[in-house]
Amino acid sequence: MSGNPSVEFFDKQFERQVREHDLALNPFELAALPHLNGRVLDLGCGMGNLAVAAARRGCSVLALDGSATAIEHLRSVAAAERLDVEAPQVDLSHYEIGETFDTSVSIGLLMFFDCPSARWSLGDIQAHVREGGTAIVNVLIEGTTYLDMFDADRHCLFERAALADHFAQWEVLRSEFSDFEAPGGRIKSFATVIARKPHAAAAAVT
Ligand SMILES: C[S@@+](CC[C@H](N)C(=O)[O-])C[C@H]1O[C@@H](n2cnc3c(N)ncnc32)[C@H](O)[C@@H]1O
């Protein structure tokens, strides 16, 4: 038990997915796949399907999540295939990234933090992408009415334009909104940005 209601919500979902061998990449992970290279960070990796796909393509992956079920599953797949994946189980709400990555992915994580922590973590992700490297970030935004997976006191629906605004100085390769139907006629509304970090000299003149 993590003691975190959001992680426990997903842990139950992951138990079912492991049981049913439901290992398909979700649409956001599919969009991320062509952009992965080199040393890859997957912050909030869930089942690790993207981490496994990256490692199978030759990337060296650090994948982190708070779900014991997800991390155990990812470690067993990585061990069976001898993939270059390190997968610690970590509470990411106050996690500080310790190295620089060619590609940093955070799909569906930051909205589980309070807003100051979510903004701080987004800045930390950006700071730890190498110049010319790529960040892939996806969050739930205002307009989302499906809230079952949230801790009532601690979550953050980003303002619609906020994620793209954070990447204003980057070369944006993809920026989009997508809505998905959720149980009870409710909606999950996402923003996704895939962006390349400028070289310092280029950023200084723009
Ligand atoms: C919507 S899922 C996304 C998982 C994966 N990135 C994907 O695209 O399928 C959110 C993930 O965030 C993790 N998570 C939420 N809050 C967390 C926290 N405080 N620390 C670590 N992981 C957390 C959950 O365990 C879950 O795996």
PDB file of C-alpha atoms and ligand atoms in Angstrom:
ATOM      1  CA  MET A   1       0.000   0.000   0.000  1.00  0.00           C
ATOM      2  CA  SER A   2       1.425   3.395  -0.993  1.00  0.00           C
ATOM      3  CA  GLY A   3      -0.914   5.476   1.213  1.00  0.00           C
ATOM      4  CA  ASN A   4      -1.598   7.608  -1.860  1.00  0.00           C
ATOM      5  CA  PRO A   5      -5.227   7.266  -3.070  1.00  0.00           C
ATOM      6  CA  SER A   6      -4.305   8.036  -6.690  1.00  0.00           C
ATOM      7  CA  VAL A   7      -1.535   5.441  -6.777  1.00  0.00           C
ATOM      8  CA  GLU A   8      -3.887   2.903  -5.157  1.00  0.00           C
ATOM      9  CA  PHE A   9      -6.545   3.698  -7.794  1.00  0.00           C
ATOM     10  CA  PHE A  10      -4.059   2.841 -10.554  1.00  0.00           C
ATOM     11  CA  ASP A  11      -2.542  -0.086  -8.690  1.00  0.00           C
ATOM     12  CA  LYS A  12      -5.938  -1.873  -8.843  1.00  0.00           C
ATOM     13  CA  GLN A  13      -6.215  -1.096 -12.561  1.00  0.00           C
ATOM     14  CA  PHE A  14      -2.658  -2.415 -13.135  1.00  0.00           C
ATOM     15  CA  GLU A  15      -3.427  -5.657 -11.237  1.00  0.00           C
ATOM     16  CA  ARG A  16      -6.213  -6.308 -13.746  1.00  0.00           C
ATOM     17  CA  GLN A  17      -3.998  -5.355 -16.692  1.00  0.00           C
ATOM     18  CA  VAL A  18      -1.251  -7.744 -15.559  1.00  0.00           C
ATOM     19  CA  ARG A  19      -3.827 -10.525 -15.057  1.00  0.00           C
ATOM     20  CA  GLU A  20      -5.342  -9.968 -18.519  1.00  0.00           C
ATOM     21  CA  HIS A  21      -2.007  -9.278 -20.275  1.00  0.00           C
ATOM     22  CA  ASP A  22      -3.401  -5.901 -21.336  1.00  0.00           C
ATOM     23  CA  LEU A  23      -0.096  -4.325 -22.376  1.00  0.00           C
ATOM     24  CA  ALA A  24      -1.065  -2.112 -25.313  1.00  0.00           C
ATOM     25  CA  LEU A  25       0.469   1.345 -25.604  1.00  0.00           C
ATOM     26  CA  ASN A  26      -2.105   4.109 -25.039  1.00  0.00           C
ATOM     27  CA  PRO A  27      -2.554   6.840 -27.698  1.00  0.00           C
ATOM     28  CA  PHE A  28      -0.196   9.246 -25.908  1.00  0.00           C
ATOM     29  CA  GLU A  29       2.505   6.598 -25.636  1.00  0.00           C
ATOM     30  CA  LEU A  30       2.070   5.761 -29.332  1.00  0.00           C
ATOM     31  CA  ALA A  31       2.592   9.442 -30.167  1.00  0.00           C
ATOM     32  CA  ALA A  32       5.712   9.532 -27.975  1.00  0.00           C
ATOM     33  CA  LEU A  33       7.317   6.435 -29.475  1.00  0.00           C
ATOM     34  CA  PRO A  34       8.955   7.996 -32.589  1.00  0.00           C
ATOM     35  CA  HIS A  35      10.601  10.670 -30.418  1.00  0.00           C
ATOM     36  CA  LEU A  36      12.423   8.350 -28.007  1.00  0.00           C
ATOM     37  CA  ASN A  37      16.161   8.042 -28.200  1.00  0.00           C
ATOM     38  CA  GLY A  38      19.306   7.720 -26.105  1.00  0.00           C
ATOM     39  CA  ARG A  39      18.921   8.001 -22.353  1.00  0.00           C
ATOM     40  CA  VAL A  40      15.188   8.127 -21.582  1.00  0.00           C
ATOM     41  CA  LEU A  41      13.348   9.183 -18.422  1.00  0.00           C
ATOM     42  CA  ASP A  42       9.743   7.985 -17.986  1.00  0.00           C
ATOM     43  CA  LEU A  43       8.334   9.774 -14.954  1.00  0.00           C
ATOM     44  CA  GLY A  44       5.079   8.094 -13.884  1.00  0.00           C
ATOM     45  CA  CYS A  45       5.665   5.145 -16.190  1.00  0.00           C
ATOM     46  CA  GLY A  46       2.665   3.093 -15.040  1.00  0.00           C
ATOM     47  CA  MET A  47       2.896  -0.454 -16.415  1.00  0.00           C
ATOM     48  CA  GLY A  48       6.083   0.540 -18.229  1.00  0.00           C
ATOM     49  CA  ASN A  49       4.839  -0.366 -21.694  1.00  0.00           C
ATOM     50  CA  LEU A  50       6.536   2.704 -23.161  1.00  0.00           C
ATOM     51  CA  ALA A  51       9.714   2.080 -21.166  1.00  0.00           C
ATOM     52  CA  VAL A  52       9.845  -1.475 -22.527  1.00  0.00           C
ATOM     53  CA  ALA A  53       9.204  -0.259 -26.086  1.00  0.00           C
ATOM     54  CA  ALA A  54      12.000   2.319 -25.707  1.00  0.00           C
ATOM     55  CA  ALA A  55      14.466  -0.243 -24.341  1.00  0.00           C
ATOM     56  CA  ARG A  56      13.581  -2.687 -27.121  1.00  0.00           C
ATOM     57  CA  ARG A  57      14.617   0.105 -29.522  1.00  0.00           C
ATOM     58  CA  GLY A  58      17.994   0.390 -27.819  1.00  0.00           C
ATOM     59  CA  CYS A  59      17.315   3.199 -25.353  1.00  0.00           C
ATOM     60  CA  SER A  60      18.641   3.170 -21.801  1.00  0.00           C
ATOM     61  CA  VAL A  61      15.634   3.854 -19.576  1.00  0.00           C
ATOM     62  CA  LEU A  62      15.007   5.151 -16.078  1.00  0.00           C
ATOM     63  CA  ALA A  63      11.292   4.550 -15.387  1.00  0.00           C
ATOM     64  CA  LEU A  64       9.674   5.527 -12.086  1.00  0.00           C
ATOM     65  CA  ASP A  65       6.258   5.102 -10.544  1.00  0.00           C
ATOM     66  CA  GLY A  66       4.603   4.756  -7.147  1.00  0.00           C
ATOM     67  CA  SER A  67       2.627   1.623  -8.023  1.00  0.00           C
ATOM     68  CA  ALA A  68       4.157  -1.577  -6.638  1.00  0.00           C
ATOM     69  CA  THR A  69       2.203  -3.703  -9.132  1.00  0.00           C
ATOM     70  CA  ALA A  70       3.367  -1.674 -12.109  1.00  0.00           C
ATOM     71  CA  ILE A  71       7.012  -1.567 -11.047  1.00  0.00           C
ATOM     72  CA  GLU A  72       7.105  -5.280 -10.250  1.00  0.00           C
ATOM     73  CA  HIS A  73       5.610  -6.030 -13.674  1.00  0.00           C
ATOM     74  CA  LEU A  74       8.042  -3.730 -15.490  1.00  0.00           C
ATOM     75  CA  ARG A  75      11.052  -5.178 -13.674  1.00  0.00           C
ATOM     76  CA  SER A  76      10.018  -8.737 -14.540  1.00  0.00           C
ATOM     77  CA  VAL A  77       9.565  -7.931 -18.258  1.00  0.00           C
ATOM     78  CA  ALA A  78      12.881  -6.057 -18.324  1.00  0.00           C
ATOM     79  CA  ALA A  79      14.696  -8.908 -16.567  1.00  0.00           C
ATOM     80  CA  ALA A  80      13.184 -11.573 -18.855  1.00  0.00           C
ATOM     81  CA  GLU A  81      14.330  -9.673 -21.970  1.00  0.00           C
ATOM     82  CA  ARG A  82      17.571  -8.337 -20.410  1.00  0.00           C
ATOM     83  CA  LEU A  83      16.473  -4.791 -21.246  1.00  0.00           C
ATOM     84  CA  ASP A  84      18.371  -1.700 -20.102  1.00  0.00           C
ATOM     85  CA  VAL A  85      15.623  -0.498 -17.732  1.00  0.00           C
ATOM     86  CA  GLU A  86      16.025   0.702 -14.168  1.00  0.00           C
ATOM     87  CA  ALA A  87      12.661   0.924 -12.415  1.00  0.00           C
ATOM     88  CA  PRO A  88      12.517   2.192  -8.831  1.00  0.00           C
ATOM     89  CA  GLN A  89       9.208   2.517  -6.967  1.00  0.00           C
ATOM     90  CA  VAL A  90       9.144   6.154  -5.858  1.00  0.00           C
ATOM     91  CA  ASP A  91       6.721   8.778  -4.551  1.00  0.00           C
ATOM     92  CA  LEU A  92       7.214  11.312  -7.329  1.00  0.00           C
ATOM     93  CA  SER A  93       5.366  14.232  -5.738  1.00  0.00           C
ATOM     94  CA  HIS A  94       8.645  15.604  -4.343  1.00  0.00           C
ATOM     95  CA  TYR A  95      11.108  13.786  -6.575  1.00  0.00           C
ATOM     96  CA  GLU A  96      14.170  15.642  -7.871  1.00  0.00           C
ATOM     97  CA  ILE A  97      15.654  14.409 -11.154  1.00  0.00           C
ATOM     98  CA  GLY A  98      19.327  13.576 -10.718  1.00  0.00           C
ATOM     99  CA  GLU A  99      20.738  13.532 -14.253  1.00  0.00           C
ATOM    100  CA  THR A 100      20.205  14.883 -17.756  1.00  0.00           C
ATOM    101  CA  PHE A 101      18.253  12.905 -20.379  1.00  0.00           C
ATOM    102  CA  ASP A 102      18.033  12.839 -24.179  1.00  0.00           C
ATOM    103  CA  THR A 103      14.283  12.241 -23.889  1.00  0.00           C
ATOM    104  CA  SER A 104      12.057  12.910 -20.897  1.00  0.00           C
ATOM    105  CA  VAL A 105       8.509  11.583 -20.816  1.00  0.00           C
ATOM    106  CA  SER A 106       5.782  12.331 -18.323  1.00  0.00           C
ATOM    107  CA  ILE A 107       2.416  11.095 -19.530  1.00  0.00           C
ATOM    108  CA  GLY A 108      -0.513  11.482 -17.163  1.00  0.00           C
ATOM    109  CA  LEU A 109       1.387  12.189 -13.951  1.00  0.00           C
ATOM    110  CA  LEU A 110       1.696  15.856 -13.005  1.00  0.00           C
ATOM    111  CA  MET A 111      -2.035  16.420 -12.341  1.00  0.00           C
ATOM    112  CA  PHE A 112      -1.767  14.110  -9.321  1.00  0.00           C
ATOM    113  CA  PHE A 113       0.366  16.684  -7.493  1.00  0.00           C
ATOM    114  CA  ASP A 114      -0.804  19.962  -5.961  1.00  0.00           C
ATOM    115  CA  CYS A 115      -0.395  22.801  -8.479  1.00  0.00           C
ATOM    116  CA  PRO A 116       2.832  24.320  -7.070  1.00  0.00           C
ATOM    117  CA  SER A 117       4.442  20.842  -7.024  1.00  0.00           C
ATOM    118  CA  ALA A 118       3.162  20.078 -10.541  1.00  0.00           C
ATOM    119  CA  ARG A 119       4.662  23.316 -11.889  1.00  0.00           C
ATOM    120  CA  TRP A 120       7.921  22.690 -10.034  1.00  0.00           C
ATOM    121  CA  SER A 121       8.154  19.148 -11.372  1.00  0.00           C
ATOM    122  CA  LEU A 122       7.474  20.343 -14.937  1.00  0.00           C
ATOM    123  CA  GLY A 123      10.336  22.843 -14.564  1.00  0.00           C
ATOM    124  CA  ASP A 124      12.577  20.084 -13.191  1.00  0.00           C
ATOM    125  CA  ILE A 125      11.743  17.869 -16.200  1.00  0.00           C
ATOM    126  CA  GLN A 126      12.590  20.707 -18.589  1.00  0.00           C
ATOM    127  CA  ALA A 127      15.828  21.527 -16.757  1.00  0.00           C
ATOM    128  CA  HIS A 128      17.023  17.931 -17.067  1.00  0.00           C
ATOM    129  CA  VAL A 129      16.544  17.534 -20.829  1.00  0.00           C
ATOM    130  CA  ARG A 130      19.809  18.073 -22.690  1.00  0.00           C
ATOM    131  CA  GLU A 131      19.934  20.853 -25.285  1.00  0.00           C
ATOM    132  CA  GLY A 132      18.502  19.429 -28.506  1.00  0.00           C
ATOM    133  CA  GLY A 133      16.730  16.715 -26.494  1.00  0.00           C
ATOM    134  CA  THR A 134      12.996  16.145 -26.334  1.00  0.00           C
ATOM    135  CA  ALA A 135      10.341  16.459 -23.637  1.00  0.00           C
ATOM    136  CA  ILE A 136       6.978  14.720 -23.949  1.00  0.00           C
ATOM    137  CA  VAL A 137       4.443  15.880 -21.380  1.00  0.00           C
ATOM    138  CA  ASN A 138       0.757  15.095 -21.049  1.00  0.00           C
ATOM    139  CA  VAL A 139      -1.607  16.378 -18.339  1.00  0.00           C
ATOM    140  CA  LEU A 140      -5.299  16.584 -17.556  1.00  0.00           C
ATOM    141  CA  ILE A 141      -6.671  20.081 -17.954  1.00  0.00           C
ATOM    142  CA  GLU A 142      -9.632  22.174 -16.835  1.00  0.00           C
ATOM    143  CA  GLY A 143     -12.860  20.817 -18.298  1.00  0.00           C
ATOM    144  CA  THR A 144     -12.105  17.328 -16.978  1.00  0.00           C
ATOM    145  CA  THR A 145     -15.190  16.117 -15.113  1.00  0.00           C
ATOM    146  CA  TYR A 146     -14.003  12.574 -14.304  1.00  0.00           C
ATOM    147  CA  LEU A 147     -12.189  12.973 -10.983  1.00  0.00           C
ATOM    148  CA  ASP A 148     -12.425   9.472  -9.426  1.00  0.00           C
ATOM    149  CA  MET A 149      -8.661   8.914  -9.543  1.00  0.00           C
ATOM    150  CA  PHE A 150      -7.802  12.108  -7.658  1.00  0.00           C
ATOM    151  CA  ASP A 151      -7.056  12.768  -4.015  1.00  0.00           C
ATOM    152  CA  ALA A 152      -9.716  15.466  -3.377  1.00  0.00           C
ATOM    153  CA  ASP A 153      -7.223  17.677  -1.518  1.00  0.00           C
ATOM    154  CA  ARG A 154      -4.248  17.237  -3.815  1.00  0.00           C
ATOM    155  CA  HIS A 155      -4.506  17.446  -7.566  1.00  0.00           C
ATOM    156  CA  CYS A 156      -4.068  19.984 -10.327  1.00  0.00           C
ATOM    157  CA  LEU A 157      -6.066  20.443 -13.501  1.00  0.00           C
ATOM    158  CA  PHE A 158      -3.819  22.628 -15.660  1.00  0.00           C
ATOM    159  CA  GLU A 159      -5.309  25.705 -17.321  1.00  0.00           C
ATOM    160  CA  ARG A 160      -5.937  24.963 -20.998  1.00  0.00           C
ATOM    161  CA  ALA A 161      -2.971  26.925 -22.368  1.00  0.00           C
ATOM    162  CA  ALA A 162      -0.607  26.427 -19.412  1.00  0.00           C
ATOM    163  CA  LEU A 163       1.333  23.412 -20.663  1.00  0.00           C
ATOM    164  CA  ALA A 164       2.083  24.942 -24.062  1.00  0.00           C
ATOM    165  CA  ASP A 165       3.001  28.224 -22.344  1.00  0.00           C
ATOM    166  CA  HIS A 166       5.677  26.390 -20.361  1.00  0.00           C
ATOM    167  CA  PHE A 167       7.263  25.371 -23.670  1.00  0.00           C
ATOM    168  CA  ALA A 168       7.110  28.826 -25.283  1.00  0.00           C
ATOM    169  CA  GLN A 169      10.920  28.940 -25.647  1.00  0.00           C
ATOM    170  CA  TRP A 170      11.155  25.397 -27.059  1.00  0.00           C
ATOM    171  CA  GLU A 171      10.669  24.097 -30.609  1.00  0.00           C
ATOM    172  CA  VAL A 172       7.193  22.613 -30.338  1.00  0.00           C
ATOM    173  CA  LEU A 173       6.889  19.464 -32.480  1.00  0.00           C
ATOM    174  CA  ARG A 174       3.352  18.624 -31.422  1.00  0.00           C
ATOM    175  CA  SER A 175       0.816  20.393 -29.207  1.00  0.00           C
ATOM    176  CA  GLU A 176      -2.745  19.164 -28.948  1.00  0.00           C
ATOM    177  CA  PHE A 177      -5.855  18.724 -26.861  1.00  0.00           C
ATOM    178  CA  SER A 178      -7.843  15.519 -26.718  1.00  0.00           C
ATOM    179  CA  ASP A 179     -11.027  14.527 -24.907  1.00  0.00           C
ATOM    180  CA  PHE A 180     -11.976  11.004 -23.895  1.00  0.00           C
ATOM    181  CA  GLU A 181     -15.308   9.773 -22.555  1.00  0.00           C
ATOM    182  CA  ALA A 182     -15.135   8.401 -19.015  1.00  0.00           C
ATOM    183  CA  PRO A 183     -17.638   6.411 -16.900  1.00  0.00           C
ATOM    184  CA  GLY A 184     -20.872   8.207 -16.005  1.00  0.00           C
ATOM    185  CA  GLY A 185     -20.927  10.374 -19.120  1.00  0.00           C
ATOM    186  CA  ARG A 186     -17.976  12.352 -17.814  1.00  0.00           C
ATOM    187  CA  ILE A 187     -14.921  13.636 -19.688  1.00  0.00           C
ATOM    188  CA  LYS A 188     -11.148  13.414 -19.408  1.00  0.00           C
ATOM    189  CA  SER A 189      -9.618  16.391 -21.186  1.00  0.00           C
ATOM    190  CA  PHE A 190      -5.874  16.238 -21.933  1.00  0.00           C
ATOM    191  CA  ALA A 191      -3.167  18.573 -23.194  1.00  0.00           C
ATOM    192  CA  THR A 192      -0.036  17.066 -24.744  1.00  0.00           C
ATOM    193  CA  VAL A 193       3.181  18.791 -25.795  1.00  0.00           C
ATOM    194  CA  ILE A 194       6.175  17.238 -27.537  1.00  0.00           C
ATOM    195  CA  ALA A 195       8.983  19.772 -27.794  1.00  0.00           C
ATOM    196  CA  ARG A 196      12.701  20.018 -28.494  1.00  0.00           C
ATOM    197  CA  LYS A 197      14.891  21.978 -26.097  1.00  0.00           C
ATOM    198  CA  PRO A 198      16.721  24.823 -27.791  1.00  0.00           C
ATOM    199  CA  HIS A 199      20.477  25.209 -27.583  1.00  0.00           C
ATOM    200  CA  ALA A 200      21.383  27.965 -25.132  1.00  0.00           C
ATOM    201  CA  ALA A 201      22.811  30.243 -27.844  1.00  0.00           C
ATOM    202  CA  ALA A 202      19.653  29.894 -29.961  1.00  0.00           C
ATOM    203  CA  ALA A 203      17.420  30.606 -26.957  1.00  0.00           C
ATOM    204  CA  ALA A 204      19.437  33.764 -26.171  1.00  0.00           C
ATOM    205  CA  VAL A 205      18.771  35.383 -29.584  1.00  0.00           C
ATOM    206  CA  THR A 206      15.042  34.498 -29.862  1.00  0.00           C
TER     207      THR A 206
HETATM  208  C1  LIG B   1      -2.681   7.979 -15.691  1.00  0.00           C
HETATM  209  S1  LIG B   1      -1.443   6.860 -15.104  1.00  0.00           S
HETATM  210  C2  LIG B   1      -0.248   7.071 -16.402  1.00  0.00           C
HETATM  211  C3  LIG B   1       0.713   5.927 -16.495  1.00  0.00           C
HETATM  212  C4  LIG B   1       1.529   5.871 -17.805  1.00  0.00           C
HETATM  213  N1  LIG B   1       2.375   7.040 -17.972  1.00  0.00           N
HETATM  214  C5  LIG B   1       0.627   5.701 -18.987  1.00  0.00           C
HETATM  215  O1  LIG B   1       0.628   6.567 -19.882  1.00  0.00           O
HETATM  216  O2  LIG B   1      -0.077   4.686 -19.052  1.00  0.00           O
HETATM  217  C6  LIG B   1      -0.766   7.806 -13.762  1.00  0.00           C
HETATM  218  C7  LIG B   1       0.432   7.159 -13.095  1.00  0.00           C
HETATM  219  O3  LIG B   1       0.954   8.068 -12.125  1.00  0.00           O
HETATM  220  C8  LIG B   1       1.331   7.331 -10.990  1.00  0.00           C
HETATM  221  N2  LIG B   1       1.340   8.260  -9.843  1.00  0.00           N
HETATM  222  C9  LIG B   1       0.369   9.119  -9.456  1.00  0.00           C
HETATM  223  N3  LIG B   1       0.767   9.827  -8.377  1.00  0.00           N
HETATM  224  C10 LIG B   1       2.023   9.394  -8.082  1.00  0.00           C
HETATM  225  C11 LIG B   1       2.977   9.748  -7.081  1.00  0.00           C
HETATM  226  N4  LIG B   1       2.738  10.678  -6.151  1.00  0.00           N
HETATM  227  N5  LIG B   1       4.177   9.113  -7.082  1.00  0.00           N
HETATM  228  C12 LIG B   1       4.456   8.159  -8.005  1.00  0.00           C
HETATM  229  N6  LIG B   1       3.585   7.797  -8.984  1.00  0.00           N
HETATM  230  C13 LIG B   1       2.378   8.405  -9.021  1.00  0.00           C
HETATM  231  C14 LIG B   1       0.296   6.216 -10.891  1.00  0.00           C
HETATM  232  O4  LIG B   1       0.758   5.120 -10.124  1.00  0.00           O
HETATM  233  C15 LIG B   1       0.100   5.866 -12.351  1.00  0.00           C
HETATM  234  O5  LIG B   1       0.993   4.872 -12.772  1.00  0.00           O
END
